[in-house]
Amino acid sequence: MAPILKPDICVIGAGSGGLTTAAAAAAFGVKVVLVERGKMGGDCLNYGCVPSKALIAAGKHVAAIREAKRFGISVGEPQVDFSAVKDHVRGVIDAIAPNDSVERFESLGVTVVKSHAEFVDEKTVSAAGQIVQARRYVIAAGSSPFVPPIDGLKETPFFTNETIFDLRERPDHLVVIGGGPIGLELAQAHRRLGSKVTVVEAGTFLGRDDPELAAVVLDRLREEGVSLRKGAKVVAVRKGEAGPSITIETGGGREEIAASHLLVAVGRAPNVEGLGLKAASIDYDAKGIKVRPDLRTTNRRVYAVGDIAGGPQFTHVANYQAGLVLRPILFRLPVKERRDHLPHVTFTDPELGQIGATEAEAKASGALKDVLRWPYAENDRAQAERHTDGLVKLVLGKGGRIIGAGVVGLAAGEMTNMLSLAVGKNMAVSDLRDFISPYPTLSEIGKRAATVYYRPYTEKAFVRRAVRLLARLG
Ligand SMILES: Cc1cc2nc3c(=O)[nH]c(=O)nc-3n(C[C@H](O)[C@H](O)[C@H](O)COP(=O)(O)OP(=O)(O)OC[C@H]3O[C@@H](n4cnc5c(N)ncnc54)[C@H](O)[C@@H]3O)c2cc1C
Ligand SMILES: NC(=O)c1ccc[n+]([C@@H]2O[C@H](COP(=O)([O-])OP(=O)(O)OC[C@H]3O[C@@H](n4cnc5c(N)ncnc54)[C@H](O)[C@@H]3O)[C@@H](O)[C@H]2O)c1
C-alpha cells in the first residue's frame, strides 16, 4: 500500500475551481494533492464553455457569410461540413488542454492522483486505495446534467452537453428541452449550421435575465428560424421508429413534436454522489454542498467551490471562489463571498450580459432609484458594423450608485467587463460619465447611458439662468 499522503491542501476535482485552487496554492510553495476521476479541465474545457463557444464561433461564420450582402459583398450560400466543424471544436479543446494537463500541474509541484475521491472520515480521503490526510480540503467536484423524471426519457436515446459535441452528423431536427443558456446557445449554433431546431421551455426563456434584454435575443433566434415554444412542459418522450418524439403540454392542450435528435438541457445536479460527505460530516442538499459565506462547509477542515457549492454555476464564479478560499487556508485571513456584483454572459448572437441586480431584483429589494438606457442604434460603431440591435441598461441605487447593469448586442460579453468593474467597485454614474471612451467603440454606449442621468439638469430653469448669467460676466 502506498504511503499516506499528508499535503497541506487536497483538492477534489480538476475543473475550473479545482485547477485554480491547486495552481494558486502551488505558486506559494504549498504541498497540494489534486484528485481527478475524469478528464483534466472538467466540464468547462471538455463538455461546456470551450466546445460550446467553439461551435458558436463556427455558426457565427455562417451568419457573417449570409450577412455579407449588406456590406456589398456577394458570396454563395455557405456549405457546412458538420463533421469538419466538430474537428474544429476538438482542435480548440486540444489547443487549451495542455494548460490543464497532469504534466503542467506536476511541473507546478502538484501531486495529481487520477482517481475517484471519497471521504472515509472527517479527516481522510481515499482515492483508489491511496489515503490522503490533508490539513485542509477544497471540494471542487462540479455538477452533471440534470435528467428530469419525464415519462419515457430513460428509454429514449438523448444527448446532453456531455455527448452532443461528439455528434458527427448534422441533426435534421434538433429538439432541445430547456430554454436556459445551454439550450439557447446550442440551439442557435445548430440552426446556423443547418439544422431545424425547436426549443421547448416549461417556464420563461432565459428566465434569470432581464426580460427586456432577453427579448432582443429571442427575437433574433426567431428571425433565424429557431422555433421557440414557451410555457411548454414536456410530459412524455417516446423512442419511435423514425426518431424520438416529445409530447408537450401547453395552455392549448397536448401536442407531439417529432425530432431526429433530442438534447436535454434543464439545469444541473451537483456531483455529491459517492463523495462520502456523510462520513465527513458535510451537509448538502439537492442544490449542492452547504457553505457559509466564507465557503467553509459544516466540516471546518473542508471548503467547497464552484458548481458543487450550490451558488451561481459559472467558470468565473468557480475561479473567484477558489481565490477566496486560499486566503483563510494559507493566510488565516477572514473572507466573505459577495454575490451582488457577479457577472454572467449568455453567448448567443447577440450576446446578453448581466452584472449585479436586474431592474426587477433592485425593485423587489427596494434599492431601485433609477434606470438608464442607451440603444446600440445611437452608436456610430454599431452602425458601421451594421449591428444596431441592442441596448445598455444601468440600474441605479441611492446616490447614483450603479448596482446593476445589463447589455445585449454585438460584443456584449466584452462590454460586460467594464460594467462589471463599475458594479464591483461600487462606482457612481458620474464615474461612467467622466471616463474617456475612445471613438468609435461600442463601450461608448455605456458612457452615453450614464449621461442620460444628467439630461434633466440641462433642462432645469435655474441651471439655464445661471449659464446665461455667467455668460454675461464675460
Ligand atoms: C454547455 C455548457 C456551457 C457553459 N458555458 C459557460 C460559459 O460560457 N461561461 C461560464 O462561465 N460558464 C459556463 N458553463 C458553466 C461552467 O462550465 C461551470 O460552471 C464550471 O465548469 C464549474 O467548474 P467546477 O470546477 O465547479 O466543476 P467542473 O468543471 O465540473 O469540474 C469538476 C471536476 O471534478 C471531478 N470530480 C467529480 N467528483 C469527483 C470525485 N468524487 N473524485 C474526483 N474527481 C471528481 C469531475 O470529473 C470534474 O472534472 C457552461 C456549462 C455548460 C454545461
Ligand atoms: N454562457 C454561460 O455562462 C453558460 C452557458 C451555458 C451554461 N451555463 C451554466 O450552466 C447552468 C445550466 O444551464 P441550463 O441551461 O441547463 O440550465 P438553466 O437552469 O439555466 O435552464 C434550464 C431551463 O429548462 C427549463 N426546464 C426545466 N424542466 C423542463 C421541462 N421538463 N420541460 C421544458 N423545460 C424545462 C427551466 O424552466 C429552465 O428555463 C446555467 O445555470 C449556467 O450557470 C452558463
Coordinates of C-alpha atoms and ligand atoms in Angstrom, one line a residue:
M1 CA 0.0 0.0 0.0
A2 CA 1.3 3.5 -1.0
P3 CA 2.4 5.7 2.0
I4 CA -0.3 8.1 3.3
L5 CA -0.1 11.5 1.5
K6 CA -0.1 14.4 4.0
P7 CA -0.3 17.6 1.9
D8 CA -1.3 21.0 3.2
I9 CA -4.3 21.0 0.8
C10 CA -6.1 18.3 -1.0
V11 CA -8.3 19.5 -3.9
I12 CA -11.0 17.2 -5.2
G13 CA -11.9 17.9 -8.9
A14 CA -9.6 19.3 -11.6
G15 CA -12.2 21.6 -13.3
S16 CA -12.3 25.4 -13.2
G17 CA -12.4 25.7 -9.4
G18 CA -10.0 22.9 -8.6
L19 CA -7.3 23.8 -11.1
T20 CA -7.4 27.5 -9.9
T21 CA -7.1 26.4 -6.3
A22 CA -4.3 24.0 -6.9
A23 CA -2.2 26.3 -9.2
A24 CA -2.5 29.3 -6.9
A25 CA -1.7 27.3 -3.8
A26 CA 1.3 25.7 -5.5
A27 CA 2.6 29.1 -6.5
F28 CA 3.1 29.8 -2.8
G29 CA 5.1 26.6 -2.4
V30 CA 2.4 24.8 -0.6
K31 CA 2.1 21.0 -0.9
V32 CA -1.0 20.2 -2.9
V33 CA -2.6 16.9 -3.9
L34 CA -5.2 17.2 -6.7
V35 CA -7.6 14.2 -7.3
E36 CA -9.5 13.9 -10.6
R37 CA -11.5 10.9 -11.7
G38 CA -12.3 12.1 -15.2
K39 CA -10.7 14.5 -17.7
M40 CA -8.4 17.2 -16.5
G41 CA -10.2 20.6 -17.1
G42 CA -13.6 19.3 -16.1
D43 CA -16.8 20.5 -17.7
C44 CA -15.6 23.9 -18.9
L45 CA -12.8 22.5 -21.1
N46 CA -14.3 19.2 -22.2
Y47 CA -18.1 19.5 -22.2
G48 CA -19.0 23.1 -21.5
C49 CA -17.7 26.6 -22.1
V50 CA -14.9 25.7 -24.6
P51 CA -16.7 23.4 -27.0
S52 CA -19.9 25.5 -26.9
K53 CA -18.0 28.7 -27.7
A54 CA -16.1 26.9 -30.5
L55 CA -19.4 25.6 -32.0
I56 CA -20.9 29.1 -31.7
A57 CA -17.9 30.6 -33.4
A58 CA -18.5 28.3 -36.4
G59 CA -22.1 29.3 -36.5
K60 CA -21.1 33.0 -36.5
H61 CA -19.1 32.5 -39.6
V62 CA -22.1 31.1 -41.4
A63 CA -24.2 34.1 -40.2
A64 CA -21.4 36.5 -41.3
I65 CA -21.3 35.0 -44.8
R66 CA -25.1 35.3 -45.1
E67 CA -24.9 38.9 -43.9
A68 CA -22.1 39.9 -46.3
K69 CA -24.6 41.2 -48.9
R70 CA -25.3 44.2 -46.6
F71 CA -21.6 45.2 -47.0
G72 CA -21.7 45.0 -50.7
I73 CA -20.0 41.6 -50.8
S74 CA -21.5 38.7 -52.7
V75 CA -20.8 35.1 -51.8
G76 CA -23.0 32.0 -52.2
E77 CA -24.9 30.1 -49.6
P78 CA -22.2 28.7 -47.2
Q79 CA -21.6 24.9 -47.3
V80 CA -21.3 23.4 -43.9
D81 CA -19.3 20.2 -43.3
F82 CA -20.7 19.3 -39.9
S83 CA -18.1 16.7 -39.2
A84 CA -15.3 19.2 -40.1
V85 CA -17.0 21.7 -37.7
K86 CA -16.6 19.1 -35.0
D87 CA -12.9 18.7 -35.9
H88 CA -12.6 22.5 -35.3
V89 CA -14.3 22.1 -31.9
R90 CA -12.0 19.2 -30.9
G91 CA -9.0 21.3 -32.2
V92 CA -9.9 24.2 -29.8
I93 CA -10.2 21.8 -26.8
D94 CA -6.8 20.2 -27.8
A95 CA -5.2 23.7 -28.0
I96 CA -6.2 24.6 -24.5
A97 CA -5.8 21.2 -22.9
P98 CA -2.1 21.4 -22.1
N99 CA -2.8 24.3 -19.7
D100 CA -5.0 21.9 -17.6
S101 CA -2.9 18.8 -18.1
V102 CA -1.4 16.4 -15.5
E103 CA 2.0 17.3 -16.9
R104 CA 1.5 21.0 -16.4
F105 CA 0.3 20.6 -12.8
E106 CA 3.0 18.2 -11.9
S107 CA 5.5 20.8 -13.3
L108 CA 4.0 23.3 -10.9
G109 CA 4.7 20.9 -8.0
V110 CA 1.2 19.5 -7.6
T111 CA 0.7 15.7 -7.0
V112 CA -2.0 14.6 -9.3
V113 CA -4.0 11.4 -8.4
K114 CA -6.2 10.2 -11.3
S115 CA -9.0 8.5 -9.4
H116 CA -12.4 8.9 -7.8
A117 CA -12.0 10.6 -4.3
E118 CA -14.2 9.7 -1.3
F119 CA -14.1 10.9 2.3
V120 CA -13.8 7.9 4.7
D121 CA -14.0 10.0 7.8
E122 CA -13.8 13.7 8.7
K123 CA -10.0 13.9 8.1
T124 CA -9.3 11.3 5.5
V125 CA -9.9 10.9 1.7
S126 CA -9.4 7.6 -0.1
A127 CA -8.6 7.7 -3.8
A128 CA -8.2 4.3 -5.5
G129 CA -6.6 3.0 -2.3
Q130 CA -4.3 6.0 -1.9
I131 CA -5.0 7.5 1.5
V132 CA -4.8 11.3 1.8
Q133 CA -4.8 13.2 5.1
A134 CA -4.6 16.9 4.3
R135 CA -4.6 19.9 6.7
R136 CA -7.4 21.4 4.5
Y137 CA -9.6 20.1 1.7
V138 CA -11.3 22.0 -1.2
I139 CA -14.1 20.2 -2.9
A140 CA -14.5 21.3 -6.5
A141 CA -16.3 18.3 -7.8
G142 CA -18.7 20.2 -10.1
S143 CA -22.1 19.2 -11.4
S144 CA -23.6 17.0 -14.1
P145 CA -26.6 17.4 -16.4
F146 CA -29.8 17.0 -14.5
V147 CA -32.1 14.4 -16.2
P148 CA -35.7 15.1 -15.3
P149 CA -38.1 12.3 -14.5
I150 CA -40.1 12.6 -17.7
D151 CA -42.1 9.6 -18.7
G152 CA -40.2 7.6 -21.4
L153 CA -37.0 9.7 -21.3
K154 CA -34.8 7.0 -19.8
E155 CA -35.8 4.5 -22.5
T156 CA -35.1 7.0 -25.3
P157 CA -31.6 8.0 -26.7
F158 CA -30.9 11.6 -25.9
F159 CA -28.0 14.0 -25.8
T160 CA -26.7 16.2 -23.0
N161 CA -23.8 18.6 -23.0
E162 CA -21.5 15.6 -22.3
T163 CA -22.3 13.9 -25.6
I164 CA -23.6 16.5 -28.1
F165 CA -20.1 17.8 -29.0
D166 CA -19.1 14.3 -30.2
L167 CA -22.0 14.0 -32.6
R168 CA -20.5 13.9 -36.1
E169 CA -23.6 14.0 -38.3
R170 CA -25.8 17.1 -38.5
P171 CA -29.2 16.6 -36.8
D172 CA -32.1 17.1 -39.2
H173 CA -34.4 18.3 -36.4
L174 CA -32.8 19.0 -33.0
V175 CA -35.4 19.3 -30.3
V176 CA -34.0 21.0 -27.2
I177 CA -35.7 20.6 -23.8
G178 CA -34.8 23.6 -21.7
G179 CA -34.5 27.3 -22.7
G180 CA -31.7 28.4 -20.4
P181 CA -28.2 29.4 -21.6
I182 CA -27.2 25.8 -22.6
G183 CA -30.4 25.3 -24.6
L184 CA -30.3 28.6 -26.4
E185 CA -26.6 28.8 -27.2
L186 CA -26.6 25.4 -28.7
A187 CA -30.0 25.9 -30.4
Q188 CA -28.7 29.0 -32.3
A189 CA -25.4 27.3 -33.2
H190 CA -27.1 24.2 -34.6
R191 CA -29.6 26.3 -36.5
R192 CA -26.9 28.3 -38.2
L193 CA -25.1 25.1 -39.1
G194 CA -28.1 23.9 -40.9
S195 CA -30.4 22.0 -38.5
K196 CA -34.1 22.6 -38.0
V197 CA -34.3 23.5 -34.3
T198 CA -37.1 23.6 -31.8
V199 CA -36.7 24.6 -28.1
V200 CA -39.3 23.8 -25.6
E201 CA -39.3 25.7 -22.3
A202 CA -41.7 24.9 -19.4
G203 CA -41.4 28.4 -18.0
T204 CA -39.7 31.5 -19.4
F205 CA -36.8 31.6 -21.8
L206 CA -33.6 32.9 -20.2
G207 CA -35.6 33.3 -17.0
R208 CA -32.7 34.5 -14.9
D209 CA -32.1 37.5 -17.2
D210 CA -33.8 40.9 -17.6
P211 CA -36.9 40.2 -19.8
E212 CA -36.4 43.5 -21.8
L213 CA -32.8 42.4 -22.7
A214 CA -33.7 38.7 -23.2
A215 CA -36.4 39.7 -25.7
V216 CA -33.7 41.1 -28.1
V217 CA -32.0 37.7 -28.1
L218 CA -35.3 35.8 -28.5
D219 CA -36.4 38.0 -31.4
R220 CA -33.1 37.2 -33.3
L221 CA -33.5 33.5 -32.7
R222 CA -37.0 33.5 -34.1
E223 CA -35.8 35.6 -37.1
E224 CA -33.2 33.0 -37.8
G225 CA -35.8 30.2 -37.8
V226 CA -35.4 28.7 -34.3
S227 CA -38.9 27.6 -33.1
L228 CA -39.3 28.7 -29.5
R229 CA -42.1 27.0 -27.6
K230 CA -42.7 29.0 -24.3
G231 CA -44.8 27.6 -21.4
A232 CA -44.5 24.1 -23.0
K233 CA -43.9 21.4 -20.4
V234 CA -42.6 18.1 -21.8
V235 CA -44.7 15.4 -20.3
A236 CA -43.6 12.3 -22.3
V237 CA -40.8 11.2 -24.6
R238 CA -41.0 8.3 -27.0
K239 CA -38.3 6.4 -28.9
G240 CA -40.2 5.9 -32.2
E241 CA -39.1 4.2 -35.4
A242 CA -38.1 7.3 -37.2
G243 CA -36.6 9.1 -34.2
P244 CA -37.6 10.4 -30.8
S245 CA -40.7 12.4 -30.2
I246 CA -41.9 14.5 -27.3
T247 CA -45.3 15.3 -26.0
I248 CA -45.7 18.9 -24.7
E249 CA -48.5 20.3 -22.6
T250 CA -49.3 24.0 -23.2
G251 CA -52.3 26.2 -22.4
G252 CA -53.8 24.9 -25.6
G253 CA -53.6 21.2 -24.7
R254 CA -51.2 18.4 -25.7
E255 CA -49.0 18.3 -28.9
E256 CA -46.5 15.9 -30.2
I257 CA -43.2 17.1 -31.8
A258 CA -41.1 14.6 -33.8
A259 CA -37.3 15.0 -33.7
S260 CA -34.3 13.5 -35.2
H261 CA -32.2 14.2 -32.1
L262 CA -33.1 15.2 -28.6
L263 CA -30.9 17.5 -26.3
V264 CA -31.8 17.7 -22.6
A265 CA -30.6 21.0 -21.0
V266 CA -32.8 21.6 -18.0
G267 CA -30.1 22.5 -15.4
R268 CA -27.5 20.8 -13.3
A269 CA -27.2 18.3 -10.5
P270 CA -24.3 18.6 -8.0
N271 CA -21.8 15.7 -8.0
V272 CA -22.3 14.8 -4.4
E273 CA -22.9 11.1 -5.0
G274 CA -20.0 8.9 -3.8
L275 CA -18.0 11.7 -2.2
G276 CA -18.5 10.2 1.3
L277 CA -20.0 13.5 2.5
K278 CA -21.9 11.9 5.4
A279 CA -18.7 10.2 6.6
A280 CA -17.0 13.6 6.7
S281 CA -20.0 15.4 8.4
I282 CA -20.5 17.7 5.4
D283 CA -24.1 18.8 5.0
Y284 CA -25.6 19.0 1.5
D285 CA -29.0 19.1 -0.3
A286 CA -30.3 18.9 -3.9
K287 CA -28.5 22.2 -4.8
G288 CA -25.1 21.1 -3.5
I289 CA -22.8 21.3 -0.5
K290 CA -24.0 23.8 2.1
V291 CA -21.4 26.5 2.6
R292 CA -21.0 29.5 4.9
P293 CA -20.3 33.0 3.4
D294 CA -16.5 32.1 3.7
L295 CA -17.2 28.9 1.6
R296 CA -16.4 26.6 4.6
T297 CA -18.6 23.5 4.9
T298 CA -20.0 22.1 8.1
N299 CA -16.6 20.3 8.5
R300 CA -14.2 23.1 9.5
R301 CA -11.3 21.4 7.5
V302 CA -13.2 21.4 4.3
Y303 CA -14.2 24.2 1.8
A304 CA -16.3 23.9 -1.3
V305 CA -16.1 25.9 -4.5
G306 CA -17.7 26.0 -8.0
D307 CA -20.8 24.3 -9.2
I308 CA -21.0 21.9 -6.2
A309 CA -21.2 24.8 -3.7
G310 CA -24.8 25.5 -4.6
G311 CA -24.4 29.1 -6.0
P312 CA -24.3 30.5 -9.5
Q313 CA -22.7 28.0 -11.9
F314 CA -20.1 29.7 -14.0
T315 CA -16.4 29.2 -14.5
H316 CA -15.5 32.7 -13.4
V317 CA -17.5 32.2 -10.2
A318 CA -15.6 29.0 -9.5
N319 CA -12.3 30.9 -10.1
Y320 CA -13.4 33.7 -7.9
Q321 CA -14.3 31.3 -5.1
A322 CA -11.0 29.4 -5.5
G323 CA -9.2 32.7 -4.9
L324 CA -11.3 33.4 -1.8
V325 CA -10.8 30.1 0.0
L326 CA -7.0 30.3 -0.3
R327 CA -7.0 33.4 2.0
P328 CA -8.2 31.6 5.1
I329 CA -6.4 28.4 4.2
L330 CA -3.0 30.0 3.5
F331 CA -3.0 33.2 5.5
R332 CA -5.8 32.7 8.1
L333 CA -7.5 35.8 6.8
P334 CA -11.3 36.1 7.1
V335 CA -13.2 36.2 3.8
K336 CA -16.8 36.7 2.8
E337 CA -18.2 35.9 -0.6
R338 CA -20.0 38.7 -2.4
R339 CA -22.7 37.8 -4.9
D340 CA -24.1 41.3 -5.6
H341 CA -21.5 42.1 -8.3
L342 CA -21.3 38.8 -10.2
P343 CA -21.5 39.0 -14.0
H344 CA -22.8 36.4 -16.4
V345 CA -23.0 36.3 -20.2
T346 CA -25.0 34.2 -22.5
F347 CA -23.1 33.7 -25.7
T348 CA -26.0 33.8 -28.2
D349 CA -25.8 36.3 -31.0
P350 CA -26.5 38.9 -29.9
E351 CA -24.8 38.2 -26.6
L352 CA -26.5 39.0 -23.3
G353 CA -24.5 40.2 -20.3
Q354 CA -25.8 40.9 -16.8
I355 CA -24.0 42.2 -13.8
G356 CA -25.4 42.5 -10.3
A357 CA -29.1 43.4 -9.8
T358 CA -31.6 43.4 -12.7
E359 CA -34.2 46.1 -12.7
A360 CA -36.8 43.7 -11.2
E361 CA -34.4 42.5 -8.5
A362 CA -33.5 46.0 -7.5
K363 CA -37.2 46.9 -7.4
A364 CA -38.0 43.9 -5.2
S365 CA -35.3 44.7 -2.7
G366 CA -36.3 48.4 -2.5
A367 CA -32.9 49.6 -3.8
L368 CA -34.1 50.8 -7.2
K369 CA -33.8 54.6 -7.7
D370 CA -33.4 54.9 -11.5
V371 CA -32.9 53.0 -14.7
L372 CA -30.9 54.5 -17.6
R373 CA -30.8 53.1 -21.2
W374 CA -28.9 53.8 -24.4
P375 CA -29.6 51.9 -27.6
Y376 CA -26.9 50.4 -29.9
A377 CA -28.7 52.2 -32.9
E378 CA -27.4 55.5 -31.5
N379 CA -23.8 54.3 -31.6
D380 CA -21.6 55.1 -34.6
R381 CA -19.5 51.9 -34.4
A382 CA -22.7 49.7 -34.1
Q383 CA -23.9 51.5 -37.3
A384 CA -20.6 50.9 -39.1
E385 CA -20.8 47.2 -38.2
R386 CA -24.5 47.0 -39.1
H387 CA -25.3 45.5 -35.7
T388 CA -27.7 48.0 -34.3
D389 CA -30.0 45.7 -32.3
G390 CA -29.4 46.0 -28.5
L391 CA -29.1 48.3 -25.6
V392 CA -27.2 49.0 -22.4
K393 CA -29.2 49.3 -19.2
L394 CA -27.9 50.8 -16.0
V395 CA -29.7 50.1 -12.7
L396 CA -29.1 52.8 -10.2
G397 CA -29.4 52.8 -6.4
K398 CA -29.0 55.6 -3.8
G399 CA -26.7 58.5 -4.8
G400 CA -26.5 57.4 -8.4
R401 CA -24.5 54.2 -7.5
I402 CA -24.6 51.6 -10.3
I403 CA -25.9 48.5 -8.6
G404 CA -26.7 46.6 -11.7
A405 CA -26.1 46.7 -15.5
G406 CA -27.2 44.7 -18.5
V407 CA -26.1 44.8 -22.1
V408 CA -27.5 43.0 -25.1
G409 CA -26.0 43.4 -28.5
L410 CA -22.8 43.0 -30.5
A411 CA -19.8 42.0 -28.2
A412 CA -21.9 42.4 -25.1
G413 CA -19.7 39.9 -23.4
E414 CA -16.7 42.2 -23.8
M415 CA -18.7 45.3 -22.7
T416 CA -19.7 43.4 -19.6
N417 CA -16.2 43.7 -18.3
M418 CA -16.2 47.5 -18.0
L419 CA -19.7 47.5 -16.4
S420 CA -18.6 44.7 -14.1
L421 CA -15.8 46.9 -12.8
A422 CA -18.3 49.7 -12.2
V423 CA -20.7 47.5 -10.2
G424 CA -17.9 45.6 -8.4
K425 CA -16.2 48.8 -7.3
N426 CA -19.4 50.4 -6.3
M427 CA -19.0 53.2 -8.8
A428 CA -21.4 56.1 -9.3
V429 CA -22.9 57.0 -12.6
S430 CA -20.6 60.1 -12.6
D431 CA -17.6 57.7 -12.9
L432 CA -19.0 56.2 -16.1
R433 CA -19.8 59.7 -17.4
D434 CA -16.3 61.0 -16.8
F435 CA -14.1 58.3 -18.2
I436 CA -12.8 58.9 -21.7
S437 CA -14.0 56.3 -24.2
P438 CA -12.2 56.1 -27.4
Y439 CA -14.3 56.8 -30.5
P440 CA -15.8 54.9 -32.2
T441 CA -16.2 52.0 -29.8
L442 CA -19.2 50.1 -28.5
S443 CA -18.2 50.8 -24.9
E444 CA -19.3 54.4 -25.6
I445 CA -22.9 53.1 -25.2
G446 CA -22.3 52.6 -21.5
K447 CA -21.0 56.1 -21.2
R448 CA -23.9 57.5 -23.1
A449 CA -26.3 55.6 -20.9
A450 CA -24.7 57.3 -17.9
T451 CA -25.1 60.8 -19.4
V452 CA -28.9 60.3 -19.6
Y453 CA -28.8 60.7 -15.8
Y454 CA -27.8 64.3 -16.3
R455 CA -30.2 65.3 -19.0
P456 CA -32.9 66.7 -16.6
Y457 CA -30.3 69.1 -15.2
T458 CA -29.7 70.7 -18.6
E459 CA -33.5 71.5 -18.7
K460 CA -33.8 73.0 -15.3
A461 CA -34.7 76.7 -15.4
F462 CA -32.3 77.8 -12.7
V463 CA -29.4 76.0 -14.4
R464 CA -30.2 77.7 -17.7
R465 CA -30.5 81.1 -15.9
A466 CA -27.1 80.5 -14.2
V467 CA -25.5 79.7 -17.5
R468 CA -26.9 82.9 -19.1
L469 CA -25.8 85.0 -16.1
L470 CA -22.3 83.6 -16.2
A471 CA -22.0 84.3 -19.9
R472 CA -22.9 87.9 -19.3
L473 CA -20.0 88.3 -16.9
G474 CA -17.7 87.9 -20.0
Ligands
LIG1 C1 -22.6 23.6 -22.2 C2 -22.1 24.5 -21.1 C3 -21.6 25.7 -21.4 C4 -21.1 26.5 -20.4 N1 -20.6 27.8 -20.8 C5 -20.1 28.6 -19.8 C6 -19.6 29.8 -20.2 O1 -19.6 30.2 -21.3 N2 -19.1 30.6 -19.2 C7 -19.1 30.2 -17.9 O2 -18.6 31.0 -17.0 N3 -19.6 29.0 -17.5 C8 -20.1 28.2 -18.4 N4 -20.6 26.9 -18.1 C9 -20.5 26.6 -16.7 C10 -19.1 26.0 -16.3 O3 -18.7 25.0 -17.2 C11 -19.1 25.5 -14.9 O4 -19.7 26.5 -14.0 C12 -17.7 25.2 -14.4 O5 -17.1 24.2 -15.2 C13 -17.7 24.7 -13.0 O6 -16.4 24.4 -12.5 P1 -16.2 23.4 -11.3 O7 -14.8 23.4 -11.1 O8 -17.1 23.7 -10.2 O9 -16.7 22.0 -11.9 P2 -16.2 21.1 -13.1 O10 -15.6 21.9 -14.2 O11 -17.4 20.3 -13.5 O12 -15.1 20.1 -12.5 C14 -15.4 19.2 -11.6 C15 -14.4 18.0 -11.7 O13 -14.5 17.2 -10.6 C16 -14.4 15.8 -11.0 N5 -15.0 15.0 -9.9 C17 -16.3 15.0 -9.6 N6 -16.4 14.1 -8.5 C18 -15.2 13.7 -8.2 C19 -14.7 12.7 -7.2 N7 -15.5 12.2 -6.3 N8 -13.4 12.5 -7.2 C20 -12.6 13.0 -8.1 N9 -13.0 13.9 -9.1 C21 -14.3 14.2 -9.1 C22 -15.1 15.8 -12.3 O14 -14.7 14.7 -13.1 C23 -14.7 17.1 -12.9 O15 -13.6 17.0 -13.8 C24 -21.1 26.1 -19.1 C25 -21.5 24.8 -18.7 C26 -22.0 24.0 -19.7 C27 -22.5 22.6 -19.4
LIG2 N1 -22.7 31.4 -21.1 C1 -22.7 30.8 -19.9 O1 -22.1 31.4 -18.9 C2 -23.3 29.5 -19.7 C3 -23.7 28.7 -20.8 C4 -24.3 27.5 -20.5 C5 -24.5 27.1 -19.2 N2 -24.1 27.8 -18.2 C6 -24.3 27.4 -16.8 O2 -24.9 26.1 -16.8 C7 -26.1 26.1 -16.0 C8 -27.1 25.2 -16.5 O3 -27.6 25.6 -17.7 P1 -29.0 25.1 -18.3 O4 -29.4 25.9 -19.5 O5 -29.0 23.6 -18.4 O6 -30.0 25.3 -17.0 P2 -31.0 26.5 -16.6 O7 -31.5 26.1 -15.2 O8 -30.4 27.8 -16.7 O9 -32.2 26.4 -17.6 C9 -32.9 25.3 -17.8 C10 -34.3 25.6 -18.3 O10 -35.0 24.4 -18.5 C11 -36.4 24.6 -18.2 N3 -37.0 23.3 -17.9 C12 -36.8 22.5 -16.8 N4 -37.5 21.4 -16.9 C13 -38.2 21.4 -18.1 C14 -39.1 20.6 -18.8 N5 -39.4 19.4 -18.3 N6 -39.6 20.9 -20.0 C15 -39.2 22.1 -20.5 N7 -38.3 23.0 -19.9 C16 -37.8 22.7 -18.7 C17 -36.3 25.5 -17.0 O11 -37.5 26.2 -16.8 C18 -35.1 26.4 -17.3 O12 -35.5 27.6 -18.0 C19 -26.5 27.6 -16.1 O13 -27.3 27.9 -14.9 C20 -25.3 28.4 -16.2 O14 -24.9 28.7 -14.8 C21 -23.5 29.0 -18.4

